[in-house]
PDB file of C-alpha atoms in Angstrom:
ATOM      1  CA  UNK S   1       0.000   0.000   0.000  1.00  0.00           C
ATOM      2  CA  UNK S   2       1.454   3.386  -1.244  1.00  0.00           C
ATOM      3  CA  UNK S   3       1.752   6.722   1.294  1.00  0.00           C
ATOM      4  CA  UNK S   4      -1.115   8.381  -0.693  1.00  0.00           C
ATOM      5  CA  UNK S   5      -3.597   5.172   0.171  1.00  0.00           C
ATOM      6  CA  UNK S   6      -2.333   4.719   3.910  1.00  0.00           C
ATOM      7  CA  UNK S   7      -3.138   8.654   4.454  1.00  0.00           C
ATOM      8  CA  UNK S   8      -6.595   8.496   2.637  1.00  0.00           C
ATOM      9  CA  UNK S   9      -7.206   5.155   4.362  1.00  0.00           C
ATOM     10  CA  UNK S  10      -6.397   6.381   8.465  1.00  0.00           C
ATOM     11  CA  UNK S  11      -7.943  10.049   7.512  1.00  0.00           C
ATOM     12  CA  UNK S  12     -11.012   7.808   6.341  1.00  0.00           C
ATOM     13  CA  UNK S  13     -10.890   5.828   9.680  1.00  0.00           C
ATOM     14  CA  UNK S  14     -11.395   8.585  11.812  1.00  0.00           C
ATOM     15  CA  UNK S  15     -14.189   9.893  10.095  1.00  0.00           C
ATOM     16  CA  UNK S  16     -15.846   7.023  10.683  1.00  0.00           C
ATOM     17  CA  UNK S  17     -15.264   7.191  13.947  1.00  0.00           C
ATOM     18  CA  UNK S  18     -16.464  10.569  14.525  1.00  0.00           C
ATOM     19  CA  UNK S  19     -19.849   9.702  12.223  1.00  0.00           C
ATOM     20  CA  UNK S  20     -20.072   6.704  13.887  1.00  0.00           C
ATOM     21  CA  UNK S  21     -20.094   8.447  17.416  1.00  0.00           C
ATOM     22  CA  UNK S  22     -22.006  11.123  17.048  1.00  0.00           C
ATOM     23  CA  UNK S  23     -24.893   8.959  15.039  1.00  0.00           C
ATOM     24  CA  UNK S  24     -25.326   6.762  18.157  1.00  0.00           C
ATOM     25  CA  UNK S  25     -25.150  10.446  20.248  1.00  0.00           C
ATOM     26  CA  UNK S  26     -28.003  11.274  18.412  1.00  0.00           C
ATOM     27  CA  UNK S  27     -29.781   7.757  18.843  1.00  0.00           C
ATOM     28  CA  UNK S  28     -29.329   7.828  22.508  1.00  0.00           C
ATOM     29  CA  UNK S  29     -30.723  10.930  22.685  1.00  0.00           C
ATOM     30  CA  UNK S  30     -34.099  10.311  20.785  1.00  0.00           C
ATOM     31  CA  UNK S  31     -34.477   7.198  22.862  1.00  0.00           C
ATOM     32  CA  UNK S  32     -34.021   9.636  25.828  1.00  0.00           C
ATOM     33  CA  UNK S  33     -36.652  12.179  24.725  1.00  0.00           C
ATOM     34  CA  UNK S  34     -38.879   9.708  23.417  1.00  0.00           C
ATOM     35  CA  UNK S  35     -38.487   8.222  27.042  1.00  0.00           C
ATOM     36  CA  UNK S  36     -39.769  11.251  28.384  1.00  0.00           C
ATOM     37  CA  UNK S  37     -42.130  12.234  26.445  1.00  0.00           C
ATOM     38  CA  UNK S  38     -43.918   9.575  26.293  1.00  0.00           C
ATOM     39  CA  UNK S  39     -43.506   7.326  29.635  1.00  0.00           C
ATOM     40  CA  UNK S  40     -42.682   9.996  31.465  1.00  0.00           C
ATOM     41  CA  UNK S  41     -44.643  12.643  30.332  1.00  0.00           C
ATOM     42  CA  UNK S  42     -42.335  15.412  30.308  1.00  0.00           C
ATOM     43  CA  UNK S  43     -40.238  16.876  27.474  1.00  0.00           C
ATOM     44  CA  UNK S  44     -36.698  18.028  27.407  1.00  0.00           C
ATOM     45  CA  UNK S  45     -36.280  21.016  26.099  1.00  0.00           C
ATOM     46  CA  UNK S  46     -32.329  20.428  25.031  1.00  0.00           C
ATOM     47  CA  UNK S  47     -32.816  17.198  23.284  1.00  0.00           C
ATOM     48  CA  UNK S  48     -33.882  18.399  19.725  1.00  0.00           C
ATOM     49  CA  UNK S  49     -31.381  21.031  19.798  1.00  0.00           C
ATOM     50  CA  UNK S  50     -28.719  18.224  20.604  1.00  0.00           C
ATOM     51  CA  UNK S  51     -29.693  16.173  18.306  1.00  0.00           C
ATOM     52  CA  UNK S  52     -29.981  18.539  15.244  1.00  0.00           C
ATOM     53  CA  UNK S  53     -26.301  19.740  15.808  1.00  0.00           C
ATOM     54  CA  UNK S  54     -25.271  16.092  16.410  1.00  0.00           C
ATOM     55  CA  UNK S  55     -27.250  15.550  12.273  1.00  0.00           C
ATOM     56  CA  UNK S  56     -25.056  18.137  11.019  1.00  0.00           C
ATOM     57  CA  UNK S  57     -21.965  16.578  12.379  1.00  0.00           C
ATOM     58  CA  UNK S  58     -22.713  13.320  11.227  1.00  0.00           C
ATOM     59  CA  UNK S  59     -23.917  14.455   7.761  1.00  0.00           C
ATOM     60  CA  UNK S  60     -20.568  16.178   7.069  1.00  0.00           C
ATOM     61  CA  UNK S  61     -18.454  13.922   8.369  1.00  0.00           C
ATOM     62  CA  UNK S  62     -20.516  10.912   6.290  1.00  0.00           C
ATOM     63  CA  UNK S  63     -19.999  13.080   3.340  1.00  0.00           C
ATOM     64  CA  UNK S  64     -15.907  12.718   3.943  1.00  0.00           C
ATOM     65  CA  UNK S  65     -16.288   9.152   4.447  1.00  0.00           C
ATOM     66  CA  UNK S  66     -18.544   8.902   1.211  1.00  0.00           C
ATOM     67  CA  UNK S  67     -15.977  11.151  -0.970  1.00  0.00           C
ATOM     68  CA  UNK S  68     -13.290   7.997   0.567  1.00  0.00           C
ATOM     69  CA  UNK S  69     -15.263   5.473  -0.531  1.00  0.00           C
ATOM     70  CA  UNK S  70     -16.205   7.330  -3.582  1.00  0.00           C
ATOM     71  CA  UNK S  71     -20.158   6.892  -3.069  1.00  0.00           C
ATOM     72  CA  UNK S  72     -21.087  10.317  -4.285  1.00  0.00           C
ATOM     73  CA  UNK S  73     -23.930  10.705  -6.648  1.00  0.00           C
ATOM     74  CA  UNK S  74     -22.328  10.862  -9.879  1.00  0.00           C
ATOM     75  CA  UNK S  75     -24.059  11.637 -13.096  1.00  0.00           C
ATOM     76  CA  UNK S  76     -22.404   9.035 -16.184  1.00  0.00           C
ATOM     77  CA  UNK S  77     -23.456  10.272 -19.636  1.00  0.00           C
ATOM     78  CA  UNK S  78     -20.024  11.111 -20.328  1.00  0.00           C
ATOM     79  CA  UNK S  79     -19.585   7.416 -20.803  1.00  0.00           C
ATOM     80  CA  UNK S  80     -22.061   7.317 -23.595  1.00  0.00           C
ATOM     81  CA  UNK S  81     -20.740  10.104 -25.105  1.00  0.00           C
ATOM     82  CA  UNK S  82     -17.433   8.852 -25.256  1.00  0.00           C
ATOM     83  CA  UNK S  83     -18.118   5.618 -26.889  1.00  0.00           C
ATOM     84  CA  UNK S  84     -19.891   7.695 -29.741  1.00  0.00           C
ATOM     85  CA  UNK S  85     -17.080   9.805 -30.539  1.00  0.00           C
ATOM     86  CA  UNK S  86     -14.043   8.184 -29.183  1.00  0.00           C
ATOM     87  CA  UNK S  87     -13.163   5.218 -30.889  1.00  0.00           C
ATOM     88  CA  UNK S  88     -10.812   2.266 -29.021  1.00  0.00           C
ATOM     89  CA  UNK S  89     -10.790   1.159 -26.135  1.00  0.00           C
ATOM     90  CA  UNK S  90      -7.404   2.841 -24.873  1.00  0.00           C
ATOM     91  CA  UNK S  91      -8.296   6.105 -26.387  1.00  0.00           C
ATOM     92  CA  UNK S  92     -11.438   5.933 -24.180  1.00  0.00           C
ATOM     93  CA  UNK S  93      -9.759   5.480 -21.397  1.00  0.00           C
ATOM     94  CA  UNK S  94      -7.766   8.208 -21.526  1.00  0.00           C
ATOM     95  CA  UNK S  95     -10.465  10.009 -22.024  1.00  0.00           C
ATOM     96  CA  UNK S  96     -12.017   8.743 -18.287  1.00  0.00           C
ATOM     97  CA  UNK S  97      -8.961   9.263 -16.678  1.00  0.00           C
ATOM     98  CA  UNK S  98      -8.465  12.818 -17.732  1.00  0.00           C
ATOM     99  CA  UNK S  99     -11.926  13.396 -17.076  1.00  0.00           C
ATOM    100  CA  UNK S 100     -11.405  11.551 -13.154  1.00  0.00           C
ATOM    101  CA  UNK S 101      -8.515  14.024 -12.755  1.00  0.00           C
ATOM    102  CA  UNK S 102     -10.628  17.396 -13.400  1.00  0.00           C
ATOM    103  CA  UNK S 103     -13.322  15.969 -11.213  1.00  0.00           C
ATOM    104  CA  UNK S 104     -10.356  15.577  -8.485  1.00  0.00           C
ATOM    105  CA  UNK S 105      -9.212  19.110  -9.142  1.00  0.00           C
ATOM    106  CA  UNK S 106     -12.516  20.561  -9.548  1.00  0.00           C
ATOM    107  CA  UNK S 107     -14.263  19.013  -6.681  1.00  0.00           C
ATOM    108  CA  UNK S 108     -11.072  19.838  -4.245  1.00  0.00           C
ATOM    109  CA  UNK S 109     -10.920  23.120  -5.121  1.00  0.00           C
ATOM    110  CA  UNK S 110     -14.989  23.586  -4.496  1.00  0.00           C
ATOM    111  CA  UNK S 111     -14.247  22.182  -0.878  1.00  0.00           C
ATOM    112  CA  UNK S 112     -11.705  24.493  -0.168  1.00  0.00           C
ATOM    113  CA  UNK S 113     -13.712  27.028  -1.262  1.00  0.00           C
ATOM    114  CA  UNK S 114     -16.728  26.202   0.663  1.00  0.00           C
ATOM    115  CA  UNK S 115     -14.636  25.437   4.124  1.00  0.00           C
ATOM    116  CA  UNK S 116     -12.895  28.965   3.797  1.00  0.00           C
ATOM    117  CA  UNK S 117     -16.950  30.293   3.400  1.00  0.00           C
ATOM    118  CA  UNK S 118     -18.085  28.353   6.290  1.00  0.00           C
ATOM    119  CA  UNK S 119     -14.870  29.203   8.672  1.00  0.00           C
ATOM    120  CA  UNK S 120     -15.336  33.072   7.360  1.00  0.00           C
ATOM    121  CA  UNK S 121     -19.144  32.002   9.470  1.00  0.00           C
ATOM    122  CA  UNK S 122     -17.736  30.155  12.110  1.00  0.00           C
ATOM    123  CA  UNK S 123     -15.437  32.980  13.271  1.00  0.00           C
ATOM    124  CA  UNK S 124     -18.372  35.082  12.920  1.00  0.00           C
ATOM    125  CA  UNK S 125     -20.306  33.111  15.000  1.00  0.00           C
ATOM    126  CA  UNK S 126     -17.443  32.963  17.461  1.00  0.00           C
ATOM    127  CA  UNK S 127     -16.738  36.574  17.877  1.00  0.00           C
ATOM    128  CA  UNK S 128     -20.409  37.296  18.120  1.00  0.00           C
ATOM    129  CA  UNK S 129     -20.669  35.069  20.817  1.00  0.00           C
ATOM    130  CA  UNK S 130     -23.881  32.980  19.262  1.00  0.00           C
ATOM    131  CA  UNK S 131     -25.200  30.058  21.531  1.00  0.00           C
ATOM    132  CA  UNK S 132     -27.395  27.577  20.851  1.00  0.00           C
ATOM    133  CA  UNK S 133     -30.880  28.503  22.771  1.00  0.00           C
ATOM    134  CA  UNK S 134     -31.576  25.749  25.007  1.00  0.00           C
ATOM    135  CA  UNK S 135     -28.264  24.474  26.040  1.00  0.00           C
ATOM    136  CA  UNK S 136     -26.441  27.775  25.588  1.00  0.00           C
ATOM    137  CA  UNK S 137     -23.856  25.974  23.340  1.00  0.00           C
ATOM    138  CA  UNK S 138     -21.391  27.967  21.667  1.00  0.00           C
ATOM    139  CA  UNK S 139     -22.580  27.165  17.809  1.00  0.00           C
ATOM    140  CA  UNK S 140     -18.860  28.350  16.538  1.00  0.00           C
ATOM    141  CA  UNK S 141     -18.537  24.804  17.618  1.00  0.00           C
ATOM    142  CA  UNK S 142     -20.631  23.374  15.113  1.00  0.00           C
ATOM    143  CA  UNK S 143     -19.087  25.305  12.511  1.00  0.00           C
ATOM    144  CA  UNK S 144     -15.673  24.388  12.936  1.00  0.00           C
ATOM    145  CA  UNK S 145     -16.968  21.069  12.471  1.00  0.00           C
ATOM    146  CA  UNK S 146     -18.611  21.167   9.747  1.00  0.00           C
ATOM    147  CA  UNK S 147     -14.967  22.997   8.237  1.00  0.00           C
ATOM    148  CA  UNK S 148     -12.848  20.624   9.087  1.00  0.00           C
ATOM    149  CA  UNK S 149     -15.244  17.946   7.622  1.00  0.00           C
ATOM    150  CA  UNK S 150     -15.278  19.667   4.072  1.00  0.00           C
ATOM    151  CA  UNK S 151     -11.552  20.269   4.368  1.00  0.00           C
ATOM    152  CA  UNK S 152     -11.080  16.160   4.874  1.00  0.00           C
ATOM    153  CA  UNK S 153     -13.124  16.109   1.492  1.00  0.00           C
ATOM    154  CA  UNK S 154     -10.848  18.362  -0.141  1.00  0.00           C
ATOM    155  CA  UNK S 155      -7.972  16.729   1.463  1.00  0.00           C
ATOM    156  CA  UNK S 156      -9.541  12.934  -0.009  1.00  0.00           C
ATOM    157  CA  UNK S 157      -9.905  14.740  -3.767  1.00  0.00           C
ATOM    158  CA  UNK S 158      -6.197  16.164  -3.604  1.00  0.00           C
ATOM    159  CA  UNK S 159      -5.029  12.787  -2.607  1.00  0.00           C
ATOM    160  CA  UNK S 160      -6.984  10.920  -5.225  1.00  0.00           C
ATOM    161  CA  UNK S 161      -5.488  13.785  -7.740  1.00  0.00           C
ATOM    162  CA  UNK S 162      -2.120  11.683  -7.362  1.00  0.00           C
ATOM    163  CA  UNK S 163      -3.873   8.295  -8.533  1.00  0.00           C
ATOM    164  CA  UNK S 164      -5.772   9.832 -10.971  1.00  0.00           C
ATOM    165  CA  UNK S 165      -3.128  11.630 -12.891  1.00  0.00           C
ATOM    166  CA  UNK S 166      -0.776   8.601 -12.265  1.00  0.00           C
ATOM    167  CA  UNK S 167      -3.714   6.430 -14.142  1.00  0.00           C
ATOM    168  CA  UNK S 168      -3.852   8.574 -16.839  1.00  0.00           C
ATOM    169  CA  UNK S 169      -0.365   8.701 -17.242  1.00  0.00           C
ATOM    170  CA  UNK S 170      -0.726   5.200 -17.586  1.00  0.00           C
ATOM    171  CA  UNK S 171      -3.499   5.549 -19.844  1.00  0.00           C
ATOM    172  CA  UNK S 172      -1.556   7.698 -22.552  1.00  0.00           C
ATOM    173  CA  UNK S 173       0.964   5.922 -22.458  1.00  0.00           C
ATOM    174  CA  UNK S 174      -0.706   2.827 -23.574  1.00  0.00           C
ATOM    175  CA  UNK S 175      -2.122   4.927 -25.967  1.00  0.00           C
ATOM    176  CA  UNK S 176       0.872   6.159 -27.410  1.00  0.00           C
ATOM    177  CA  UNK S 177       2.391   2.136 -27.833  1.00  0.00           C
ATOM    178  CA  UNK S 178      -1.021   1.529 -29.130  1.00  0.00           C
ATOM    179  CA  UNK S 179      -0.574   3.810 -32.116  1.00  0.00           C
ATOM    180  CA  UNK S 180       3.032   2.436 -32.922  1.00  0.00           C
TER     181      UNK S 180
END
């Protein structure tokens, strides 16, 4: 196993972890308030505020694992496209692989993008002091998150970058020995 595939795989592993964790948090705690509410007639007024920051957590940090496992919705028709106009099989994929590494560069560069946006909030959120209403939890928190889950996305694309290009590298030259 290569450096680039040991990285993406531990990087991956703690993601899990931390989606893992927090979507049994937020289990636990609807057992808890359905508990309440309806055996012990009472409702807790933190639970639902818990539990919707706890979502967000685990929704970003499922993305990561998702971009790892590459599980992203994709959308294929460049596939039948390319067997209309490109002709041989090599040629083709060359074609895939130089199309996987502007996806890599393109979808890296989106993450970075969006985790500078949401730290821009976060620090907002932090210098204005924002809590959370019914457990007064500091939702800079949350943020922060949420950043560090989109830059693990960015981090999985810029790693894949390296196998992509290194595939289509691969790809033209087969190409190239193809045509000879």
């Amino acid at each position: 196993m290569n450096v680039i595939s040991l990285i993406s795989k531990r990087l991956y592993q703690g993601e899990r972890v931390i989606a893992v964790v927090t979507f049994i948090s937020m289990m636990l705690i609807m057992f808890i308030q359905v508990f309440f509410r309806y055996v012990i007639q009472a409702s807790l007024a933190w639970s639902e505020e818990a539990m919707r920051y706890l979502f967000i957590i685990t929704t970003y940090f499922g993305a990561a694992c998702a971009t790892y496992e590459h599980k992203h919705v994709v959308i294929d028709f460049l596939g039948t496209i390319v067997e209309k106009f490109v002709k041989g099989k090599k040629h083709q994929e060359a074609v895939f692989s130089a199309v996987d590494v502007l996806v890599c560069i393109v979808c890296c560069g989106f993450f970075l993008w969006m985790s500078n946006v949401m730290f821009t909030y976060s620090l907002d959120l932090q210098v204005n002091n924002h809590l959370s209403t019914a457990i007064q939890f500091p939702l800079c928190y949350v943020g922060y998150a949420v950043v560090f889950a989109m830059i693990l996305c960015a981090v999985h694309y810029f790693l894949e970058l390296f196998t992509s290009a290194n595939t289509f590298s691969k790809d033209l030259k087969a190409m190239k020995e193809g045509e000879k």
